[in-house]
Each structure stands twice: as structure tokens, then as C-alpha cells.
XYZ file of C-alpha atoms in Angstrom:
422
model
C 119.930 106.009 139.502
C 123.158 103.990 139.469
C 121.490 101.530 137.125
C 120.572 104.367 134.797
C 124.118 105.691 134.871
C 125.455 102.288 133.926
C 122.857 101.855 131.231
C 123.410 105.231 129.583
C 127.127 105.542 130.230
C 127.311 108.385 132.729
C 125.190 111.350 133.737
C 121.685 110.757 132.381
C 121.347 114.487 131.606
C 123.672 113.885 128.686
C 120.744 112.144 127.034
C 118.285 114.970 127.454
C 117.253 115.155 123.808
C 116.416 111.455 123.613
C 114.351 111.781 126.780
C 112.757 114.950 125.410
C 111.832 113.173 122.169
C 110.265 110.260 124.038
C 108.473 112.642 126.403
C 107.080 114.658 123.488
C 105.790 111.515 121.792
C 104.132 110.291 124.997
C 102.663 113.728 125.723
C 101.137 114.148 122.281
C 99.996 110.519 122.180
C 97.982 111.147 125.335
C 96.598 114.579 124.507
C 95.789 113.793 120.862
C 93.890 110.695 121.989
C 96.266 108.281 120.329
C 96.535 110.012 116.952
C 100.302 110.611 117.173
C 101.432 106.991 116.960
C 99.144 105.873 114.176
C 100.665 104.407 111.008
C 99.293 107.185 108.825
C 100.592 109.991 111.029
C 104.052 108.477 111.475
C 104.374 107.940 107.714
C 103.273 111.517 107.032
C 105.683 112.828 109.667
C 108.644 111.189 107.932
C 107.444 112.169 104.482
C 106.949 115.777 105.532
C 110.295 116.206 107.294
C 112.758 113.982 105.454
C 114.113 116.836 103.361
C 114.847 118.906 106.485
C 116.634 115.946 108.085
C 118.726 115.517 104.931
C 119.687 119.181 105.149
C 120.612 118.660 108.809
C 123.097 115.927 107.827
C 125.006 118.345 105.632
C 124.571 121.265 108.018
C 126.108 119.447 110.967
C 129.337 118.946 109.013
C 129.347 122.632 108.070
C 128.858 123.656 111.692
C 131.437 121.153 112.984
C 133.926 122.773 110.601
C 133.118 126.133 112.206
C 130.870 127.615 109.508
C 127.187 128.246 108.828
C 125.217 127.933 105.581
C 122.255 130.272 105.115
C 121.734 129.439 101.449
C 120.483 125.853 101.627
C 116.797 126.728 101.216
C 117.459 128.887 98.167
C 119.851 126.326 96.664
C 117.259 123.574 97.166
C 114.585 125.692 95.480
C 116.843 126.600 92.539
C 117.915 123.003 91.941
C 114.305 121.844 92.242
C 112.968 124.280 89.654
C 115.939 123.645 87.354
C 115.394 119.884 87.370
C 111.661 120.357 86.748
C 112.535 122.480 83.715
C 115.180 120.016 82.511
C 112.641 117.190 82.521
C 109.816 119.222 80.974
C 111.710 121.143 78.305
C 114.476 118.703 77.399
C 112.397 115.541 77.597
C 115.054 113.674 79.591
C 114.289 110.693 81.886
C 113.651 111.509 85.533
C 116.822 109.755 86.741
C 118.953 111.842 84.376
C 117.244 114.894 85.838
C 118.215 113.743 89.334
C 121.863 113.340 88.277
C 121.841 116.793 86.674
C 120.345 118.209 89.880
C 123.121 116.692 91.973
C 125.699 118.027 89.520
C 124.137 121.494 89.690
C 124.283 121.331 93.487
C 127.971 120.389 93.290
C 128.696 123.364 91.011
C 126.882 125.730 93.372
C 128.749 124.239 96.331
C 132.063 124.620 94.545
C 131.234 128.284 93.900
C 130.488 128.949 97.561
C 133.335 126.746 98.743
C 135.800 128.700 96.599
C 134.872 132.040 98.176
C 134.898 130.557 101.663
C 137.982 128.346 101.516
C 140.313 130.049 99.059
C 139.315 133.716 99.133
C 138.751 133.716 102.875
C 135.316 135.345 103.026
C 133.362 134.060 106.055
C 130.804 131.412 105.110
C 128.094 133.442 106.830
C 128.588 136.261 104.292
C 129.100 133.963 101.299
C 125.951 131.969 101.978
C 123.938 135.067 102.881
C 124.806 136.329 99.416
C 123.981 132.868 98.065
C 120.597 132.920 99.767
C 119.704 136.085 97.864
C 121.421 135.033 94.655
C 119.839 131.619 94.246
C 116.446 132.774 95.470
C 116.544 135.278 92.643
C 117.712 132.598 90.190
C 114.858 130.349 91.320
C 112.258 132.982 90.522
C 114.014 134.145 87.339
C 114.454 130.680 85.834
C 110.987 129.508 86.854
C 109.409 132.881 86.034
C 107.645 132.602 89.404
C 105.458 129.816 88.005
C 104.564 126.368 89.275
C 106.273 123.679 87.180
C 104.889 120.125 87.477
C 107.065 117.013 87.391
C 106.145 113.565 86.004
C 104.855 110.720 88.161
C 108.151 108.816 87.921
C 110.003 111.755 89.476
C 107.346 112.109 92.189
C 108.285 108.630 93.419
C 111.497 109.876 95.103
C 109.454 112.292 97.212
C 106.199 110.461 97.836
C 106.797 106.818 96.917
C 106.744 103.769 99.180
C 108.415 100.379 99.246
C 106.394 98.126 96.932
C 104.432 95.050 97.952
C 106.475 91.886 97.628
C 105.980 88.198 98.375
C 103.032 86.462 100.047
C 100.147 88.326 101.647
C 101.105 88.503 105.332
C 99.019 91.529 106.259
C 102.197 93.604 106.408
C 104.446 95.203 103.820
C 107.101 92.504 103.564
C 109.926 94.759 102.373
C 109.321 97.091 105.322
C 109.451 94.133 107.712
C 112.700 92.917 106.144
C 114.155 96.427 106.410
C 113.256 96.575 110.101
C 114.786 93.158 110.766
C 117.931 94.248 108.936
C 118.078 97.314 111.204
C 117.811 95.125 114.300
C 120.546 92.819 113.000
C 122.798 95.807 112.294
C 122.350 97.204 115.821
C 123.088 93.835 117.435
C 126.124 93.242 115.210
C 127.483 96.741 115.931
C 127.127 96.282 119.695
C 128.784 92.860 119.657
C 131.647 94.132 117.510
C 132.091 97.146 119.783
C 132.358 94.913 122.877
C 134.773 92.571 121.120
C 137.026 95.419 120.008
C 136.971 96.968 123.483
C 138.000 93.672 125.057
C 140.769 93.201 122.507
C 142.179 96.620 123.413
C 141.911 95.919 127.121
C 139.326 98.658 127.623
C 136.493 98.513 130.106
C 133.301 97.012 128.707
C 129.766 97.463 130.085
C 128.247 94.679 132.146
C 126.295 92.083 130.182
C 122.934 93.160 131.573
C 123.629 96.736 130.497
C 124.325 95.662 126.906
C 121.271 93.406 126.795
C 118.994 96.129 128.185
C 120.264 98.671 125.646
C 119.720 96.219 122.812
C 116.209 95.412 123.997
C 115.274 99.106 124.157
C 116.789 100.058 120.792
C 115.605 96.957 118.946
C 112.164 97.278 120.523
C 111.885 100.832 119.208
C 112.983 99.720 115.719
C 110.489 96.847 115.662
C 107.632 99.066 116.832
C 108.442 101.642 114.159
C 108.587 98.801 111.620
C 105.112 97.681 112.711
C 103.719 101.199 112.239
C 105.250 101.593 108.776
C 104.223 98.098 107.679
C 100.560 98.425 108.726
C 99.594 101.713 107.079
C 96.671 102.101 104.717
C 96.845 100.047 101.499
C 99.471 101.369 99.119
C 101.687 102.830 101.839
C 104.705 101.415 103.639
C 108.144 102.741 104.542
C 108.534 105.931 102.460
C 111.250 106.247 99.827
C 112.441 109.604 101.298
C 112.896 107.798 104.621
C 114.928 105.102 102.894
C 117.142 107.747 101.258
C 117.552 109.415 104.656
C 118.513 106.136 106.339
C 121.177 105.433 103.718
C 122.598 108.941 104.101
C 122.720 108.617 107.896
C 124.730 105.402 107.599
C 127.091 106.859 104.991
C 127.714 110.176 106.716
C 127.851 108.601 110.162
C 130.650 106.396 108.872
C 132.416 109.254 107.081
C 132.336 111.551 110.098
C 133.596 108.958 112.576
C 135.698 106.431 110.678
C 137.461 108.254 107.845
C 140.380 110.636 107.543
C 138.275 113.433 106.057
C 135.834 113.108 108.939
C 138.600 113.482 111.517
C 140.000 116.413 109.579
C 136.618 118.187 109.712
C 136.567 117.887 113.509
C 140.187 118.995 113.733
C 139.607 122.099 111.590
C 136.514 123.040 113.555
C 138.202 122.490 116.900
C 141.388 124.430 116.173
C 142.148 125.332 112.557
C 145.661 126.661 113.118
C 146.741 123.638 115.135
C 145.202 121.361 112.509
C 147.190 123.071 109.752
C 150.391 122.651 111.753
C 149.601 118.941 111.925
C 149.309 118.680 108.153
C 145.565 119.122 107.641
C 144.669 121.006 104.465
C 142.008 123.241 105.992
C 141.160 124.960 102.715
C 140.410 121.656 101.060
C 138.305 120.557 104.040
C 136.278 123.770 104.017
C 135.778 123.559 100.259
C 134.515 119.976 100.422
C 132.214 120.701 103.370
C 130.545 123.601 101.564
C 130.228 121.667 98.299
C 128.759 118.656 100.082
C 126.169 120.877 101.739
C 124.906 122.185 98.413
C 124.729 118.673 96.936
C 122.522 117.559 99.822
C 120.488 120.769 99.495
C 119.889 119.911 95.834
C 118.788 116.400 96.810
C 116.448 117.789 99.478
C 114.963 120.197 96.956
C 114.269 117.403 94.469
C 112.657 115.243 97.151
C 110.399 118.137 98.144
C 109.418 118.799 94.519
C 108.653 115.103 94.080
C 106.430 115.109 97.150
C 104.589 118.299 96.210
C 104.354 117.143 92.527
C 105.608 120.520 91.273
C 108.245 123.184 91.812
C 107.018 126.535 93.103
C 108.491 130.027 93.568
C 108.308 129.835 97.375
C 109.961 126.444 97.852
C 112.778 126.386 100.389
C 111.726 129.428 102.403
C 112.960 129.025 105.982
C 114.497 125.601 105.446
C 117.939 126.781 106.509
C 116.565 127.836 109.886
C 114.931 124.444 110.471
C 118.152 122.624 109.551
C 120.300 124.837 111.773
C 117.836 124.431 114.667
C 117.959 120.636 114.301
C 121.763 120.643 114.445
C 122.003 122.845 117.532
C 119.227 121.009 119.354
C 121.173 117.855 118.515
C 124.170 119.054 120.523
C 126.443 120.837 118.052
C 128.503 123.810 119.248
C 128.399 127.258 117.695
C 132.188 127.441 117.887
C 132.647 124.267 115.826
C 134.397 120.971 116.485
C 131.390 119.399 118.214
C 128.431 117.501 116.815
C 127.243 114.165 115.400
C 125.075 113.097 112.500
C 122.871 110.991 114.787
C 122.477 113.898 117.193
C 121.287 116.169 114.394
C 118.703 113.597 113.317
C 117.481 113.406 116.920
C 117.249 117.203 117.050
C 115.353 117.251 113.768
C 112.923 114.625 115.018
C 112.292 116.649 118.175
C 111.260 119.622 116.048
C 109.257 117.407 113.667
C 107.313 115.725 116.467
C 106.710 119.090 118.131
C 105.404 120.557 114.869
C 103.226 117.551 114.147
C 101.814 117.296 117.648
C 100.892 120.973 117.812
C 99.119 120.659 114.468
C 97.138 117.676 115.735
C 96.141 119.735 118.776
C 94.976 122.561 116.507
C 97.533 125.074 117.788
C 97.859 128.120 115.528
C 100.933 128.848 113.431
C 101.820 131.889 115.541
C 101.934 129.984 118.826
C 103.729 127.077 117.130
C 106.566 129.387 116.088
C 106.812 130.793 119.615
C 107.015 127.320 121.146
C 109.617 126.119 118.624
C 111.768 129.178 119.308
C 111.630 128.579 123.050
C 112.474 124.900 122.621
C 115.548 125.796 120.568
C 116.704 128.376 123.109
C 116.142 126.097 126.110
C 117.836 123.100 124.450
C 120.975 125.045 123.589
C 121.010 126.801 126.974
C 120.782 123.417 128.702
C 123.707 122.104 126.668
C 125.770 125.217 127.401
C 125.009 124.854 131.119
C 126.197 121.233 131.074
C 129.481 122.279 129.471
C 130.053 125.082 131.992
C 129.627 122.496 134.741
C 132.382 120.370 133.238
C 129.991 117.844 131.723
C 129.963 116.604 128.183
C 127.542 117.669 125.479
C 124.059 116.192 125.699
C 124.368 114.179 122.529
C 128.080 113.480 122.560
C 128.129 110.341 124.690
C 124.662 109.307 123.571
C 125.730 107.683 120.325
C 129.433 107.155 120.870
C 129.267 103.729 119.257
C 127.722 105.243 116.148
C 130.013 108.238 115.706
C 132.665 110.445 117.103
C 132.438 111.682 120.692
C 131.093 115.178 120.451
C 133.400 116.508 123.111
C 136.610 115.605 121.346
C 138.137 119.027 121.066
C 141.713 119.088 119.746
C 142.566 122.197 121.723
C 141.182 120.872 125.013
C 141.384 117.091 125.398
C 144.048 115.824 123.052
C 146.482 116.978 120.440
C 145.279 117.496 116.900
C 147.804 114.949 115.702
C 146.150 112.362 117.948
C 142.732 113.323 116.620
C 143.875 112.823 113.033
C 145.664 109.552 113.652
C 142.968 107.986 115.834
C 141.464 104.847 114.285
C 143.608 105.424 111.187
């Protein structure tokens, strides 16, 4: 047990969601007779859930800032149908359609951000209205019809890394991507140790660092093997590549930039943040606008995967994104959460969904189980906090993002939060 505490940096219960994810994978791998960890199933799992994970990236920032966004499913559907119409009726290239979709998402986000940040209407009410408003726009603009998109546009939702180089029996670009991921993890760990030593801080023992690297890099290499050995024509999916890029970008923004620290400060204690010079209205506006941009991107990816926009796209997506964020360790009161944690929470729900489908469990029982998992996960996190322990996810990825327990009103002054790592 002491070895585990050293390896994981404290109480192993803080890493409950990682353990739960691994346990779910092992459970379904056994009871589905090995069908869970097959290349085809893993590729389909990422393809089928990438848009929800993208929504979770934006949603975690909204929730950290102390808000909630109920409109993301409707916004995604409206942007998706609008882009399909732009391409079909205007004859524009698919990439211009994507840019117009992102711009439309930004306009929608600015609309909702204005009412939330500058008028002062709670985001719950603004986005509830937005959920109805943009659902209606989706059906009005699309006339409740299915609108197909061209094959070039479908690539962003259902494409794969192309074959490249000599015939090795693997997809070479996928292998190179996996090796790049391993190199990034090793470089990040070495840099973290070097910086800690330079500051005179305590660093983990060498065996701890090596064991962590072996586990993480082993998982990356195994995933690379699965993606690189799928049926001919498949490899690492383009939606997964987009997701990976977004995780890196938003992980950096949330932990290493001024705006990221301001989001945590506003969510932790808005009034104290304002006294320290944080422009909370600007932060709230940007958070809401960013959410709608990512919702637009998620909607376009879904339309690309399904080859057409439909009147019922986006139904329930906001609930899946919110569930992923809270399972990933975010707090309802704001100020707590990480991008990596939300991805972990989303993967827990994705694996649970996929495994139950492979077992032939009905949709009714699947919904019951997912609801219980969400309730138990959040209850477990709340229990840890009441016992004076940190959030499940907070310490888990501290080298990849901000500590999820950094609350300006509890552990440090807001001014320290803002100036940290500046």
C-alpha cells in the first residue's frame, strides 16, 4: 500500500475513476469474450464518442467558471444542419463550410455569453432558452429533413489516417503518432522533475517515476497497436486526432495561461477575483462563446460521421457532456475540474455504453445503469471532500493541468492563484 501511495502521489482513492475505467475494460473484456479490446471495437468506440468528448472539453471550462450549458446539443444540431445547407445550396468547398460553422458557433456563443456575462441572467436560464431556441432553428432551417453532405466533408467525422511508407503490416502514421505520444509523456515527466529540483521541491523517487512512465507508455503503445492493426482502410480516426489536439490545447490553456487561471479564480470566488483585478464578465463571456464553438465543431463531426444532418441530431448530448465532466471530478459549485479528468469521465461512460451493448443489454437498463454510475461517482467524490481529501481527479493529472482542489477561497488567495506560474 505504501508503494501505491508513492506511485500515485497520495491516497489511491483519489484515482478512483482511472481504476474504474480499467476495471470496466477488464470486466467487459472477460464477459464479452474478448470483443471489447479488438481493433474494430476500439476504433468504433472513439468514432462514436469523440463528439461527446469534445463537448466535455468545453463543458468543463463552463462548469469550472460556475455555470452550466444546456444548449450544446441544440447548438451542435443547428450548426450541423446550417453547414450542410451552406455546402449543398451555396456550392462552397467543405473546408469553407467548416469555417462558417465555427463562425456560426462563435456568434451563437457571443449571444449567450452577452446575456450571461453582461445582462446577468444565470447561464442555466440562458442556455435553457437556447436549447429551445436553436432546436427550433434546427428544425425550421432544415425543414425537419435529412440533408446529406459530400464525401470530403464526411472525412472529418469518419476518416482515418492514410497509409504511408513501406508495408509494415501496420498503419505507419498511427505508429508514428503513438511514438510521438510516448516521447511527449517522457519529455513532460523529465521536465517536471527538473523544474521541481530547480525550485527545491520534493521529487518522487526514481523507481516511482520509471514505474509511472512504464504504465502510461505501455497503455499508449497498446492503444497504438489496436488502432494500427484494424481492418484494411482503418487506422487512428480523424475525430480522435482532432480530440487529441484539443486536449493538448485546452489542457495547456487551463493550466498554463492567464485566462485559464482567471477561469478557476472566477469559479472559486468571483467577488474575490474581481477585487484582484480579474474581469469576470469577460471571462464568463469567453467561456460561453468557446463552448458554442466546440459545440459547432462537435455537430459537424457528427454530421460527417452520419453522412447527413437530421432533425433529431444533438438530442441528449448536453446530458452526456455534463455527466462526463462531473464523473471526471468537477464540482457543481465551480472552481474545480480538469480537462484530462473530463476525458476520463467521458471514457468511463463510453466504455460502459459500449460494453453493455456488446452484452446485449437493453436501452432501458443501460440508462438506469448510467444514471447510477453518475450518482455513485459524484457521491464518492463528495464523500472524499467531506473527509478532508482532495477530489478524485485533482491529483491524478497534476503534471498535465491545474490541481483540481485549488480553491481561491480555501487554500490560497486569489491574487496568488492569478500570479502562479505567470
